[in-house]
Amino acid sequence: MIERLEAIIDKYNELDRLLLKQEVLNDYNLLKKYSKEKSDLEKTVTIYKKYKKVLSSIDEANKMLADPELNEIASEELIVLEKEKETLFNKLEILLVPQDENDGKNVIMEIRGAAGGDEANIFSGDLFRMYSYYAEKNGWKIEIINSIEGTSGGFSQIEYLIKGENVYSKLKYESGSHRVQRVPETESQGRVHTSTVTVLVMPEYEDVNVEIKESDLKIDVFHSSGAGGQSVNTSNSAVRITHVPTGIVVTCQTERSQLKNKEIAMSLLKNKINNDLMEKQQLSEAEERKSKIGTGDRSEKIRTYNYSQNRVTDHRINFSIMELDKVMDGYLDPIIEALINEDMRLKLAGIKK
């Protein structure tokens, strides 16, 4: 650990020297790159310098123990210093945990009604509302890419982009199957129904290095539709693209221009193919899966929303909160923070092996 921290100090100092060079100051891209690298190391370097200073103070205090006149003062000082040393060491451990390179990215979210028919679609709408409120609380922006409304409300499918600061770092744990237990509005006998909705969260990659052959694509154009399938555009502006080798289908109908819809759909397709490839790679890396909370697989049941008990339970970490009403209004922080803490614990445990 100390070797890694010393290497970080060396890197930080090297970046400091580079940022003073005239050729770097004259090159905006290089200046931006080095400045960001230095900024990313700043916190670790600051805490490590404090840690080294505390170690030096502990050495001085230990020497003072031999002096009868200073023994009592040194003993008291050592208690404080050892506690500070432990606190700083724990902070450094966390800072050295490898960061997910996608944490700072925007996300593409997809919500689909699964088992439960109309009730599943209605709950898809409820989840979209929940994530919309959460995005608003964080100052993020939502752009809908495609939506298919349910016949009784909600959505059978909705795809949208969430833009903002560190969106993926908080929403990456939401992929999986979400189960709702409640009495549907259409239930006349008051029976509790169980329905499921699947959520997929993908980081938005601006430059996806995925080769797509034109011959592998099936492209359909049609009228954009609103509620109940009613046409809202008299021209064939909506675009549906099927990638035949993988069977992945994407649709975009938010823009009036067919060309713009095709551009957005192609970007979405590349992200989906890339995400699919990455998931397959992770499945083959058993050790990495052990250090993660869940697999992110759609079929994995991750959470239950029980309306009669006003309870939300995340099954991956056995965490429950008796404030479902607040959660559905975007109060997701307690659940997400618990997931982040458990993820960090697993990663630290892996480092300490």
mmCIF file of C-alpha atoms in Angstrom, residues 8 34 38 45 60-61 95 109 129 132-133 158 193 213 245 267 274 278 288 304 311 342 346:
data_model
loop_
_atom_site.group_PDB
_atom_site.id
_atom_site.type_symbol
_atom_site.label_atom_id
_atom_site.label_comp_id
_atom_site.label_asym_id
_atom_site.label_seq_id
_atom_site.Cartn_x
_atom_site.Cartn_y
_atom_site.Cartn_z
ATOM 1 C CA ILE A 8 1.032 8.351 -6.602
ATOM 2 C CA TYR A 34 -2.845 16.795 -17.068
ATOM 3 C CA LYS A 38 -3.593 15.975 -11.059
ATOM 4 C CA VAL A 45 -1.891 13.020 -1.953
ATOM 5 C CA GLU A 60 8.834 11.794 18.137
ATOM 6 C CA ALA A 61 6.291 10.970 20.861
ATOM 7 C CA LEU A 95 -9.185 5.997 -1.941
ATOM 8 C CA MET A 109 -32.186 3.488 -18.697
ATOM 9 C CA ARG A 129 -41.778 8.677 -12.054
ATOM 10 C CA SER A 132 -37.528 11.178 -12.579
ATOM 11 C CA TYR A 133 -38.008 12.637 -9.092
ATOM 12 C CA ILE A 158 -39.669 3.296 -21.943
ATOM 13 C CA HIS A 193 -51.146 -9.083 -6.877
ATOM 14 C CA LYS A 213 -22.200 -3.827 -40.715
ATOM 15 C CA PRO A 245 -26.904 -11.073 -35.370
ATOM 16 C CA SER A 267 -26.067 5.543 -30.879
ATOM 17 C CA ASN A 274 -21.307 -2.762 -26.185
ATOM 18 C CA MET A 278 -19.267 -6.321 -21.488
ATOM 19 C CA GLU A 288 -14.955 -10.032 -10.611
ATOM 20 C CA THR A 304 -39.513 -5.746 -3.692
ATOM 21 C CA ARG A 311 -41.815 -1.404 2.750
ATOM 22 C CA GLU A 342 -21.683 -2.698 0.716
ATOM 23 C CA LEU A 346 -16.692 -6.113 -0.768
#
